[in-house]
Coordinates of C-alpha atoms in Angstrom, one line a residue:
X1 CA 0.0 0.0 0.0
X2 CA 1.3 3.5 -0.8
X3 CA 2.0 5.8 2.0
X4 CA 0.4 9.3 2.3
X5 CA 3.7 10.9 1.4
X6 CA 3.9 8.8 -1.8
X7 CA 0.3 9.8 -2.7
X8 CA 1.1 13.5 -2.2
X9 CA 4.2 13.1 -4.4
X10 CA 2.2 11.5 -7.2
X11 CA -0.5 14.2 -6.9
X12 CA 2.1 16.9 -7.1
X13 CA 3.7 15.4 -10.2
X14 CA 0.3 15.2 -11.8
X15 CA -0.6 18.8 -11.0
X16 CA 2.7 20.1 -12.3
X17 CA 2.9 17.8 -15.3
X18 CA 5.0 19.3 -18.1
X19 CA 6.6 18.2 -21.3
X20 CA 9.9 16.3 -20.5
X21 CA 12.8 18.6 -19.7
X22 CA 10.9 21.9 -19.5
X23 CA 11.4 22.5 -15.8
X24 CA 12.1 21.0 -12.4
X25 CA 9.2 19.9 -10.3
X26 CA 9.9 22.7 -7.8
X27 CA 9.8 25.4 -10.5
X28 CA 6.6 23.9 -12.1
X29 CA 5.0 23.7 -8.6
X30 CA 5.6 27.4 -7.9
X31 CA 4.0 28.3 -11.3
X32 CA 1.1 25.9 -10.7
X33 CA 0.2 27.8 -7.5
X34 CA -0.2 30.9 -9.7
X35 CA -2.6 28.9 -11.9
X36 CA -0.3 28.3 -14.9
X37 CA 1.1 25.1 -16.4
X38 CA 4.7 25.0 -17.5
X39 CA 4.9 25.7 -21.2
X40 CA 8.3 27.3 -21.8
X41 CA 11.6 25.6 -21.3
X42 CA 13.6 26.9 -18.3
X43 CA 16.9 27.7 -20.1
X44 CA 18.0 30.6 -17.9
X45 CA 20.3 30.3 -14.9
X46 CA 20.4 32.9 -12.1
X47 CA 23.4 34.7 -13.7
X48 CA 21.7 34.6 -17.1
X49 CA 18.5 36.2 -15.7
X50 CA 20.8 39.0 -14.5
X51 CA 22.4 39.0 -18.0
X52 CA 19.2 39.6 -19.9
X53 CA 18.4 42.7 -17.8
X54 CA 21.9 44.0 -17.9
X55 CA 22.3 43.4 -21.6
X56 CA 19.0 45.2 -22.3
X57 CA 20.2 48.2 -20.2
X58 CA 23.3 48.2 -22.4
X59 CA 24.9 50.7 -20.1
X60 CA 27.3 52.6 -22.3
X61 CA 25.2 52.6 -25.5
X62 CA 22.2 53.8 -23.4
X63 CA 24.2 56.6 -21.8
X64 CA 25.4 57.6 -25.3
X65 CA 21.8 57.6 -26.6
X66 CA 20.6 59.9 -23.7
X67 CA 23.5 62.3 -23.3
X68 CA 21.2 65.0 -24.7
X69 CA 19.3 64.9 -21.4
X70 CA 22.3 65.1 -19.1
X71 CA 24.9 67.3 -20.8
X72 CA 22.6 70.4 -20.8
X73 CA 22.8 70.3 -16.9
X74 CA 26.6 70.3 -17.0
X75 CA 29.0 67.9 -15.2
X76 CA 26.9 68.0 -12.0
X77 CA 23.9 66.8 -14.0
X78 CA 25.9 64.1 -15.6
X79 CA 27.6 62.8 -12.5
X80 CA 25.3 63.5 -9.5
X81 CA 22.1 63.3 -11.6
X82 CA 23.1 59.7 -12.4
X83 CA 24.1 58.8 -8.9
X84 CA 20.9 60.1 -7.2
X85 CA 18.4 58.8 -9.8
X86 CA 20.1 55.4 -9.9
X87 CA 19.8 55.1 -6.1
X88 CA 16.0 55.8 -6.3
X89 CA 15.7 53.3 -9.2
X90 CA 17.4 50.7 -6.9
X91 CA 14.6 51.4 -4.4
X92 CA 12.0 50.6 -7.1
X93 CA 14.0 47.4 -7.7
X94 CA 13.8 46.4 -4.1
X95 CA 10.0 46.8 -4.2
X96 CA 9.7 44.8 -7.3
X97 CA 12.1 42.1 -6.0
X98 CA 9.7 41.6 -3.1
X99 CA 6.9 40.8 -5.5
X100 CA 9.0 38.9 -8.0
X101 CA 10.4 36.5 -5.4
X102 CA 6.9 35.8 -4.0
X103 CA 5.1 35.4 -7.4
X104 CA 7.4 34.8 -10.4
X105 CA 5.3 34.6 -13.6
X106 CA 5.9 36.1 -17.1
X107 CA 2.9 38.4 -16.8
X108 CA 3.9 39.4 -13.3
X109 CA 3.1 43.1 -13.4
X110 CA -0.5 42.8 -14.5
X111 CA -0.9 39.5 -12.6
X112 CA 0.2 41.2 -9.3
X113 CA -2.1 44.1 -10.0
X114 CA -5.1 41.8 -10.4
X115 CA -4.2 39.8 -7.3
X116 CA -3.6 42.8 -4.9
X117 CA -6.2 45.3 -6.2
X118 CA -9.7 45.6 -4.8
X119 CA -12.5 43.6 -6.5
X120 CA -13.9 46.7 -8.1
X121 CA -10.6 47.9 -9.6
X122 CA -8.6 44.7 -10.3
X123 CA -9.8 44.0 -13.8
X124 CA -9.5 47.5 -15.3
X125 CA -6.2 48.2 -13.6
X126 CA -4.6 44.9 -14.6
X127 CA -5.9 45.5 -18.1
X128 CA -4.3 48.9 -18.1
X129 CA -1.0 47.7 -16.7
X130 CA -0.8 44.8 -19.2
X131 CA -1.2 47.2 -22.2
X132 CA 1.1 49.9 -20.7
X133 CA 3.8 47.3 -20.0
X134 CA 3.5 45.6 -23.4
X135 CA 3.6 48.9 -25.3
X136 CA 6.3 50.3 -23.0
X137 CA 8.5 47.3 -23.8
X138 CA 7.9 47.6 -27.5
X139 CA 8.6 51.3 -27.2
X140 CA 11.9 50.3 -25.6
X141 CA 12.7 48.1 -28.6
X142 CA 11.9 51.0 -30.9
X143 CA 14.1 53.4 -29.0
X144 CA 17.0 50.9 -28.8
X145 CA 16.9 50.1 -32.5
X146 CA 16.4 53.7 -33.4
X147 CA 19.5 54.5 -31.3
X148 CA 21.4 51.7 -33.1
X149 CA 20.4 53.3 -36.4
X150 CA 21.8 56.7 -35.4
X151 CA 25.0 55.2 -34.0
X152 CA 25.6 53.0 -37.1
X153 CA 25.0 55.9 -39.5
X154 CA 27.2 58.2 -37.4
X155 CA 30.2 55.9 -38.2
X156 CA 29.5 56.6 -41.9
X157 CA 29.2 60.3 -41.2
X158 CA 32.6 60.2 -39.4
X159 CA 34.2 58.3 -42.2
X160 CA 33.1 61.0 -44.6
X161 CA 34.3 63.8 -42.2
X162 CA 30.8 65.1 -41.6
X163 CA 30.1 65.8 -45.3
X164 CA 27.1 63.5 -45.4
X165 CA 23.9 63.5 -43.4
X166 CA 21.3 60.6 -43.4
X167 CA 17.7 61.4 -44.3
X168 CA 14.8 60.3 -42.2
X169 CA 14.1 57.6 -44.8
X170 CA 17.6 56.2 -44.5
X171 CA 17.3 56.2 -40.7
X172 CA 14.0 54.3 -40.9
X173 CA 15.3 51.8 -43.4
X174 CA 18.3 51.1 -41.1
X175 CA 15.9 50.8 -38.2
X176 CA 13.6 48.4 -40.1
X177 CA 16.5 46.1 -41.1
X178 CA 17.6 46.1 -37.4
X179 CA 14.1 45.1 -36.2
X180 CA 13.9 42.3 -38.8
X181 CA 17.3 40.9 -37.8
X182 CA 16.3 40.9 -34.2
X183 CA 13.1 39.0 -35.0
X184 CA 15.1 36.3 -36.9
X185 CA 17.7 36.0 -34.2
X186 CA 15.2 35.9 -31.3
X187 CA 13.4 33.1 -33.2
X188 CA 16.2 30.8 -34.2
X189 CA 18.6 31.2 -31.2
X190 CA 16.1 30.3 -28.4
X191 CA 18.0 27.2 -27.3
X192 CA 21.2 29.2 -26.5
X193 CA 19.5 32.6 -25.7
X194 CA 20.3 32.2 -22.0
X195 CA 24.0 31.5 -22.7
X196 CA 24.1 34.4 -25.1
X197 CA 23.2 36.8 -22.3
X198 CA 26.6 36.0 -20.7
X199 CA 28.3 36.9 -24.0
X200 CA 26.3 40.1 -24.2
X201 CA 27.3 41.1 -20.6
X202 CA 31.0 40.4 -21.5
X203 CA 30.7 42.6 -24.6
X204 CA 29.2 45.4 -22.4
X205 CA 32.1 45.2 -20.0
X206 CA 34.7 45.2 -22.9
X207 CA 33.1 48.4 -24.2
X208 CA 33.1 50.0 -20.8
X209 CA 36.7 49.1 -20.1
X210 CA 37.8 50.3 -23.6
X211 CA 36.0 53.7 -23.0
X212 CA 37.2 54.4 -19.4
X213 CA 40.8 53.6 -20.5
X214 CA 40.9 55.2 -23.9
X215 CA 39.2 58.5 -23.1
X216 CA 41.5 59.6 -20.2
X217 CA 44.6 58.6 -22.2
X218 CA 43.5 60.3 -25.3
X219 CA 42.5 63.5 -23.4
X220 CA 45.5 63.4 -21.1
X221 CA 46.7 66.9 -22.0
X222 CA 43.3 68.6 -21.5
X223 CA 41.5 66.7 -18.8
X224 CA 39.0 68.7 -16.6
X225 CA 39.8 69.0 -12.9
X226 CA 37.8 67.6 -10.0
X227 CA 36.0 70.9 -9.3
X228 CA 34.7 70.9 -12.9
X229 CA 33.6 67.2 -12.7
X230 CA 31.9 67.3 -9.3
X231 CA 30.9 70.9 -8.7
X232 CA 30.3 72.7 -12.0
X233 CA 26.6 73.2 -13.0
X234 CA 25.4 74.1 -16.4
X235 CA 22.2 75.0 -18.1
X236 CA 21.8 75.2 -21.9
X237 CA 18.0 75.0 -21.6
X238 CA 15.6 77.9 -20.9
X239 CA 14.4 76.0 -17.7
X240 CA 15.7 77.1 -14.3
X241 CA 19.0 75.5 -13.5
X242 CA 17.4 73.3 -10.8
X243 CA 14.9 71.8 -13.2
X244 CA 17.5 71.3 -15.9
X245 CA 19.3 69.2 -13.2
X246 CA 16.1 67.2 -12.7
X247 CA 15.7 66.6 -16.4
X248 CA 19.2 65.1 -16.4
X249 CA 17.7 62.2 -14.4
X250 CA 16.0 61.0 -17.6
X251 CA 19.3 59.5 -18.7
X252 CA 19.5 56.9 -15.9
X253 CA 15.7 56.6 -15.8
X254 CA 15.7 55.4 -19.4
X255 CA 19.0 53.5 -19.2
X256 CA 18.2 51.5 -16.1
X257 CA 14.7 50.6 -17.3
X258 CA 14.7 46.9 -18.2
X259 CA 14.8 45.2 -14.8
X260 CA 11.3 44.0 -15.3
X261 CA 12.7 41.7 -18.0
X262 CA 13.7 39.4 -15.1
X263 CA 10.0 39.0 -14.3
X264 CA 9.0 38.4 -17.9
X265 CA 11.7 35.7 -18.3
X266 CA 10.8 34.1 -14.9
X267 CA 8.9 31.1 -16.5
X268 CA 12.1 30.3 -18.4
X269 CA 14.5 30.6 -15.4
X270 CA 15.5 28.0 -12.9
X271 CA 14.9 28.6 -9.3
X272 CA 12.8 31.7 -10.3
X273 CA 11.9 32.8 -6.7
X274 CA 15.6 33.6 -6.1
X275 CA 16.8 34.3 -9.7
X276 CA 14.2 37.1 -10.3
X277 CA 15.1 39.3 -7.3
X278 CA 18.8 38.6 -7.9
X279 CA 18.6 39.6 -11.5
X280 CA 16.6 42.8 -10.7
X281 CA 18.9 44.1 -8.0
X282 CA 22.2 43.0 -9.5
X283 CA 21.4 44.6 -12.9
X284 CA 20.4 47.9 -11.3
X285 CA 23.3 47.9 -8.8
X286 CA 25.8 47.2 -11.6
X287 CA 24.5 50.1 -13.7
X288 CA 24.4 52.4 -10.7
X289 CA 28.1 51.8 -9.9
X290 CA 29.6 51.5 -13.4
X291 CA 27.4 54.2 -14.8
X292 CA 28.7 56.6 -12.1
X293 CA 32.2 55.7 -13.1
X294 CA 31.5 56.3 -16.8
X295 CA 29.9 59.6 -16.1
X296 CA 32.9 60.8 -14.1
X297 CA 35.2 59.8 -17.0
X298 CA 33.0 61.6 -19.6
X299 CA 32.8 64.7 -17.4
X300 CA 36.6 64.6 -17.1
X301 CA 37.3 64.3 -20.8
X302 CA 34.4 66.3 -22.4
X303 CA 35.0 69.6 -24.2
X304 CA 33.9 72.4 -21.7
X305 CA 32.1 74.0 -24.7
X306 CA 29.1 71.7 -24.1
X307 CA 26.9 73.1 -26.8
X308 CA 29.6 72.1 -29.4
X309 CA 29.2 68.6 -28.1
X310 CA 25.4 68.4 -28.2
X311 CA 25.4 70.1 -31.6
X312 CA 28.0 67.8 -33.1
X313 CA 28.1 67.5 -36.9
X314 CA 28.3 63.7 -36.3
X315 CA 24.8 63.7 -34.9
X316 CA 25.9 62.0 -31.7
X317 CA 27.4 63.7 -28.6
X318 CA 29.2 60.5 -27.7
X319 CA 30.8 60.4 -31.1
X320 CA 32.1 64.0 -30.6
X321 CA 33.5 63.1 -27.1
X322 CA 35.3 60.1 -28.7
X323 CA 36.6 62.2 -31.6
X324 CA 38.0 65.0 -29.4
X325 CA 39.9 62.4 -27.3
X326 CA 41.0 59.6 -29.7
X327 CA 40.7 61.1 -33.2
X328 CA 38.9 59.8 -36.3
X329 CA 40.1 56.2 -36.4
X330 CA 39.7 55.6 -32.7
X331 CA 36.2 57.1 -32.8
X332 CA 35.2 54.8 -35.6
X333 CA 36.5 51.8 -33.7
X334 CA 34.8 52.7 -30.4
X335 CA 31.5 53.8 -32.1
X336 CA 31.5 50.5 -34.0
X337 CA 31.8 48.5 -30.8
X338 CA 29.1 50.8 -29.4
X339 CA 26.5 50.1 -32.1
X340 CA 27.3 46.3 -31.9
X341 CA 26.5 46.3 -28.2
X342 CA 23.4 48.4 -28.9
X343 CA 22.3 45.8 -31.5
X344 CA 22.7 43.0 -28.9
X345 CA 20.4 45.1 -26.5
X346 CA 17.6 44.9 -29.1
X347 CA 17.7 41.1 -29.2
X348 CA 17.3 40.8 -25.4
X349 CA 14.5 43.4 -25.1
X350 CA 12.5 41.7 -28.0
X351 CA 12.7 38.4 -26.0
X352 CA 11.4 40.2 -22.9
X353 CA 8.7 42.0 -24.8
X354 CA 7.5 38.9 -26.5
X355 CA 7.1 37.0 -23.2
X356 CA 5.0 39.8 -21.8
X357 CA 2.9 39.9 -24.9
X358 CA 2.5 36.1 -24.9
X359 CA 1.5 36.1 -21.2
X360 CA -1.1 38.8 -21.8
X361 CA -2.4 36.8 -24.8
X362 CA -2.5 33.7 -22.7
X363 CA -5.0 35.5 -20.5
X364 CA -7.0 36.5 -23.6
X365 CA -6.4 40.3 -23.3
X366 CA -4.7 41.2 -26.5
X367 CA -6.4 41.4 -29.9
X368 CA -6.0 38.1 -31.8
X369 CA -4.9 36.4 -28.5
X370 CA -5.8 33.0 -29.9
X371 CA -3.3 33.6 -32.7
X372 CA -0.4 34.9 -30.5
X373 CA -0.9 32.4 -27.6
X374 CA 0.5 29.1 -29.1
X375 CA 4.0 28.0 -28.2
X376 CA 6.3 26.8 -31.0
X377 CA 7.9 23.4 -30.1
X378 CA 9.9 23.3 -33.3
X379 CA 11.8 26.5 -32.4
X380 CA 12.4 25.4 -28.8
X381 CA 9.3 26.1 -26.8
X382 CA 9.1 29.8 -27.4
X383 CA 6.2 32.2 -28.3
X384 CA 7.3 32.6 -31.9
X385 CA 4.1 34.5 -33.0
X386 CA 4.4 36.9 -30.1
X387 CA 8.0 37.6 -31.1
X388 CA 7.0 38.6 -34.6
X389 CA 3.9 40.5 -33.4
X390 CA 6.2 42.7 -31.2
X391 CA 8.6 43.1 -34.1
X392 CA 5.8 44.2 -36.5
X393 CA 4.4 46.7 -33.9
X394 CA 7.9 48.1 -33.4
X395 CA 8.2 48.6 -37.2
X396 CA 4.9 50.5 -37.2
X397 CA 5.8 52.7 -34.3
X398 CA 9.1 53.4 -35.9
X399 CA 7.3 55.3 -38.6
X400 CA 7.4 58.2 -36.2
X401 CA 11.0 58.7 -37.2
X402 CA 9.9 59.7 -40.6
X403 CA 8.1 62.7 -39.2
X404 CA 10.9 64.5 -37.3
X405 CA 13.3 64.1 -34.4
X406 CA 10.7 65.3 -31.9
X407 CA 8.3 62.5 -32.8
X408 CA 11.1 59.9 -32.8
X409 CA 12.2 61.2 -29.4
X410 CA 8.7 60.3 -28.0
X411 CA 9.7 56.6 -28.5
X412 CA 12.2 57.1 -25.6
X413 CA 9.6 58.6 -23.3
X414 CA 7.0 56.0 -24.3
X415 CA 9.3 53.4 -22.7
X416 CA 9.8 55.5 -19.6
X417 CA 6.2 56.6 -18.9
X418 CA 4.6 53.3 -20.0
X419 CA 6.9 51.1 -17.9
X420 CA 6.8 53.4 -14.9
X421 CA 3.0 53.1 -14.7
X422 CA 3.3 49.3 -15.1
X423 CA 5.9 49.0 -12.4
X424 CA 4.1 51.4 -10.0
X425 CA 0.6 50.0 -10.2
X426 CA 1.2 46.6 -8.6
X427 CA 3.3 48.1 -5.9
X428 CA 0.5 50.6 -5.2
X429 CA -2.1 47.9 -5.3
X430 CA -0.2 45.9 -2.8
X431 CA 0.2 48.6 -0.2
X432 CA -3.3 50.1 -0.6
X433 CA -5.5 47.0 -0.9
X434 CA -3.5 43.8 -0.7
X435 CA -0.9 43.9 2.0
X436 CA -2.7 41.2 4.0
X437 CA -2.6 38.9 1.0
X438 CA 1.1 39.3 0.4
X439 CA 3.1 36.2 1.3
X440 CA 6.9 36.9 0.9
X441 CA 9.2 34.6 -1.1
X442 CA 12.8 33.8 -0.3
X443 CA 13.8 37.4 -0.9
X444 CA 12.0 39.9 1.3
X445 CA 13.0 43.4 2.6
X446 CA 11.2 42.7 5.8
X447 CA 8.1 43.9 7.6
X448 CA 9.8 47.0 8.9
X449 CA 11.2 48.3 5.6
X450 CA 9.0 46.8 2.8
X451 CA 6.1 49.3 3.1
X452 CA 8.3 52.5 3.3
X453 CA 10.4 51.2 0.3
X454 CA 7.2 50.6 -1.6
X455 CA 5.8 54.1 -1.0
X456 CA 9.2 55.7 -1.9
X457 CA 9.2 53.7 -5.1
X458 CA 5.7 54.8 -6.0
X459 CA 6.5 58.4 -5.5
X460 CA 9.6 58.2 -7.6
X461 CA 7.8 56.4 -10.4
X462 CA 5.1 59.0 -10.5
X463 CA 7.7 61.7 -10.6
X464 CA 9.4 59.9 -13.5
X465 CA 6.2 59.9 -15.5
X466 CA 5.8 63.6 -15.0
X467 CA 9.5 64.3 -15.8
X468 CA 9.3 62.3 -19.1
X469 CA 6.5 64.5 -20.4
X470 CA 8.4 67.9 -20.0
X471 CA 9.9 69.5 -23.1
X472 CA 13.7 69.2 -22.7
X473 CA 14.7 72.5 -24.1
X474 CA 12.4 74.9 -22.2
X475 CA 8.9 75.9 -21.2
X476 CA 7.9 77.5 -24.6
X477 CA 8.5 74.6 -27.1
X478 CA 8.1 74.9 -30.8
X479 CA 6.5 72.0 -32.7
X480 CA 10.0 70.8 -33.5
X481 CA 11.1 70.8 -29.8
X482 CA 7.8 69.7 -28.2
X483 CA 7.7 66.5 -26.2
X484 CA 4.8 64.4 -27.5
X485 CA 5.0 61.8 -24.8
X486 CA 1.9 63.1 -23.1
X487 CA 0.0 62.7 -26.4
X488 CA 1.3 59.2 -27.1
X489 CA 1.0 57.8 -23.6
X490 CA -2.4 59.3 -22.9
X491 CA -3.6 57.7 -26.2
X492 CA -2.2 54.4 -24.9
X493 CA -3.7 54.6 -21.4
X494 CA -7.1 56.2 -22.4
X495 CA -7.3 53.8 -25.3
X496 CA -6.8 50.8 -23.1
X497 CA -9.3 51.9 -20.5
X498 CA -11.8 52.9 -23.2
X499 CA -11.4 49.5 -24.8
X500 CA -11.9 47.8 -21.5
X501 CA -15.1 49.7 -20.5
X502 CA -16.6 49.6 -23.9
X503 CA -15.9 46.0 -24.8
X504 CA -13.3 44.0 -22.8
X505 CA -15.2 44.2 -19.5
X506 CA -17.7 41.8 -21.0
X507 CA -15.2 39.1 -21.5
X508 CA -11.9 39.9 -19.7
X509 CA -11.8 38.0 -16.4
X510 CA -8.2 38.6 -15.5
X511 CA -5.5 35.9 -15.3
X512 CA -6.7 32.5 -16.5
X513 CA -5.8 29.0 -15.2
X514 CA -4.0 26.9 -17.9
X515 CA -3.6 23.7 -15.8
X516 CA -6.2 21.0 -15.6
X517 CA -8.0 21.5 -12.3
X518 CA -8.9 17.9 -11.9
X519 CA -5.1 17.3 -11.6
X520 CA -4.7 19.9 -8.9
X521 CA -4.2 19.0 -5.2
X522 CA -6.8 20.3 -2.8
X523 CA -4.1 22.6 -1.3
X524 CA -3.4 24.1 -4.7
X525 CA -7.0 24.7 -5.5
X526 CA -7.5 26.5 -2.2
X527 CA -4.4 28.6 -2.9
X528 CA -5.7 29.6 -6.4
X529 CA -9.1 30.5 -5.0
X530 CA -7.4 32.7 -2.4
X531 CA -5.6 34.5 -5.2
X532 CA -8.9 35.5 -6.8
X533 CA -8.8 33.0 -9.7
X534 CA -11.8 31.0 -10.8
X535 CA -11.1 27.3 -10.3
X536 CA -14.6 26.0 -10.9
X537 CA -14.8 27.5 -14.3
X538 CA -11.6 26.1 -15.7
X539 CA -12.3 22.4 -16.0
X540 CA -11.1 21.0 -19.2
X541 CA -9.1 24.0 -20.2
X542 CA -5.8 22.2 -20.0
X543 CA -5.0 22.9 -23.6
X544 CA -5.1 26.7 -23.4
X545 CA -2.1 28.1 -25.1
X546 CA -0.4 24.8 -25.8
X547 CA 0.5 22.9 -28.9
X548 CA -1.1 19.5 -29.7
X549 CA 0.9 16.8 -31.5
X550 CA -1.2 17.1 -34.6
X551 CA -0.7 20.9 -34.8
X552 CA 3.0 20.4 -34.2
X553 CA 3.3 17.8 -37.0
X554 CA 1.4 19.9 -39.5
X555 CA 2.8 23.3 -38.9
X556 CA 5.7 23.0 -36.5
X557 CA 4.6 25.9 -34.5
X558 CA 1.3 25.1 -32.9
X559 CA -2.3 25.5 -33.6
X560 CA -4.9 27.9 -32.4
X561 CA -5.6 28.5 -28.7
X562 CA -8.9 27.7 -27.3

């Protein structure tokens, strides 16, 4: 006769049944408690989870792409703006790490919002967060690939000594080719994607080391002194000097803005309850430290005539800083390494964006969810259709670059404002409505500090949204210098809420269970009920979002979702 322990083990294996080799029993059991069956292969180790966030942040390329925000505030804005804003971003990371350790799932942000919010608000708020996060991540892909296009083309401009300038059409064509390449690589390299993150991290550190060594050596006869680096303010905007300093925070806010990728990759990571918080905090902390060092080096070697740097004929302030220090050939070499690392960033963020889009479609919230939901077994248990859906949307949003620089710049702020709202809402829902429901995971900041940390994170994220909507040059913008973030993001947020109240409220029920409830243990059914999910209405839905053998054999990438 079997013992009670043997029976519990059998039940547990039934309730967490997965395709062979997808995940360990422990990881599958954690996901089952959240109502989901294991459908993705867990290829990412703890270090590789850190790697995907750090590689998306792409520290030096991101700093190079956002110097236009920090240089106008002078060396103080570059150095201390980075240090202070990064410290506050780390606080946000602590608040998210608490949640990520407790409930690691690919759709974590909107799942947490639904779980913690009040019954009256959970559906519209989780719907809003899901759309804001999805579009924010795709906006991040757009801004990364647009930045790659500018860096790539700047090398051509440098090679021609500034006698050629790319048109908007050329910039978009380069952007489009980049997005397409990312779609192909994210599709065919899934089995080694985790290992590639380590390569991407190494490439980032090679670029960082090359820069912090080459610049001081190249500018050894004209380096700026300590007073200039740490105590000299500047203001090339028409805002007050204090507000110009605050606007310099947009550089670290945009750069260190991919730590939620650790959450989106959680269903592909081993030991997710520990790997997710480690990845979040390690990536933010690394950018905080090394970004501070980079900013000191840049402030030490930059031409004190800051307007000549921001108005460089090469179209990139970083290219001008390199050129002034190491000359034409050195600049072409460093800028080439820069755009290569920027290209690698795009692969990683497309992976993260596709997992969020897939998770949202798994719960039926996206248009054509049944199309985007299936998992491709042939390509390594990845959401292939979601990858290409995100790539297509990025290509469409990138059309803004054909209008003018101000419209293209809104892609940067779409990522900031959209993700800030998505990060802040579940934290707010937890402290306002759901603190009693919160059950800490292995990582926890503690009863004494968790709530103050959460409130500080909420305040900073709200401030970041406000900051991202201000015109950078001054309070009286022209159509060319206007910041259109408020237009784009309000269209996203109001559009999502309008869609919900007009139509989606009739069918959107929040996160869905994708495991067969007849195979759940009683304990797991109770846990799912406590988390606000409908157990009784999910019998027989074990095939939601999966691929049957017949679909796999006929198409290789799965059939339609239920």
